[in-house]
Amino acid sequence: MSSSLTRRHILGAAAAAGATTLLGTGATASTARAASRPGASRSTAADIDPQEQSFLQGLKQIADPQCDEAVAEAFERGQGAAVNEALKGWKTNGQAIPGGLSAKLRDFLETTRRLPAWTDREALAAGHRFGMAHAQQISFAAVLDVTPERMRFPAAAAAIIGIEGPHDNKQGFAKALRAVRDLLHKDPYGPEGAAFVTPARVRMAHSAVRYLLHTEGHWDTAKWGRPINQLDLLAEGSLFTSYLIDHLDKLGVHPSADETEAYFHECRVGGHLMGITDEGMPPTLAAARKRAAAVDAVHARVTPQSATYVKATIEYFSSLAGPKEITVPPATALVRYMIGDTDADAFELARSTWDAVVPTAVRGFFTGTQAGGLPTPSATMTRIATEMVERAMNDGKEAELTMPLHLHGNR
């Protein structure tokens, strides 16, 4: 296949997504959305109740004990690569746990194959229907809004950069798109879905990162706490739940209170399966917004490394569409529109004349799809487009959710 044909496939995938995956009510709800938008007034640590601060600080010392112990045992026995190979074909909920794994790993994986006891099946189904109906906008927000915002949390950013390096973002994004695609299945918790398998494999990858940062890196536990600890997981979980929900209005989605609670419930179930403790993520969206503000106040700041990573990521994805000098400015403007000027300036994202054009264009596009003026890609089409982009970034192959075996620079 020629390089030009490969590029056309990449561009076709992005176009098929529309603006889905270029890579991601009453006065009370409106007020909450406005307060949570990037650039709006944020709480500071001084505004947070001391008891809440103490709780959040305690989360820094907790990671994922059962998974960590099982993965560490595999690495200490030199079996990391063998575990990856054993799990290579394990992709759907209906498949049995593969053989050749240690008792500890099997025991851990068995615990990941069921919904939490507090799951409301009706709310879960309603939340999934909302997610499928707005897959286009949710994917767009996940990629262009949540992805850069997660780099505002320095400990999590340091862990990501430690594995991928500050510039080589292809593999990490291919795997992230694989996870997004798995959640767009019509029945993610059924035997053909992957809503149990994918989080379990992500948790194993996290445990591998923790192990490697301690054995190959120079992780400062006193400063950061455990690598990818519960506070880091909660920060990321908040971005994919309350933060994302409150930013959908930028894309023409104005859900009702019932819709937002149902979608939040589905996201909270997903957070539980990803290893977030039930104490960490509150049971209601209002409480989750309040906790997210506290997490942001005590835990978020942009570092030079994370700013470099965000700019490198924008440049990488822009280069898929054409020369960087042409494609980077509009792509940067898209990110600026989604995350807001405050955070875009913190990441040192360049301003351009595109900043005045993009907000109107994005709102017009998504308002048009919602109003029926343009064809709205279905969840299935969004899923297919996501897979195409994922494979384009992974040399034409499906991204495997494997455990990294070495840190960046030690491979």
CSV table of N, CA and C in Angstrom, one decimal, residues 96 151 227 253 285 358 372:
chain,number,residue,atom,x,y,z
A,96,ALA,N,-14.1,-17.5,28.2
A,96,ALA,CA,-13.5,-18.0,29.5
A,96,ALA,C,-12.2,-17.3,29.7
A,151,MET,N,-4.0,15.7,31.3
A,151,MET,CA,-2.6,16.1,31.5
A,151,MET,C,-2.4,17.2,32.5
A,227,PRO,N,2.0,5.3,42.1
A,227,PRO,CA,1.7,5.7,40.7
A,227,PRO,C,0.3,5.3,40.3
A,253,VAL,N,-25.6,19.4,22.6
A,253,VAL,CA,-26.4,18.4,23.4
A,253,VAL,C,-26.8,19.0,24.7
A,285,LEU,N,-24.8,12.8,40.5
A,285,LEU,CA,-24.0,13.7,39.7
A,285,LEU,C,-23.7,15.0,40.4
A,358,VAL,N,-13.6,28.6,14.8
A,358,VAL,CA,-14.0,27.2,15.2
A,358,VAL,C,-15.2,27.1,16.1
A,372,GLY,N,-31.3,17.6,12.4
A,372,GLY,CA,-31.7,16.9,11.2
A,372,GLY,C,-31.2,17.5,9.9
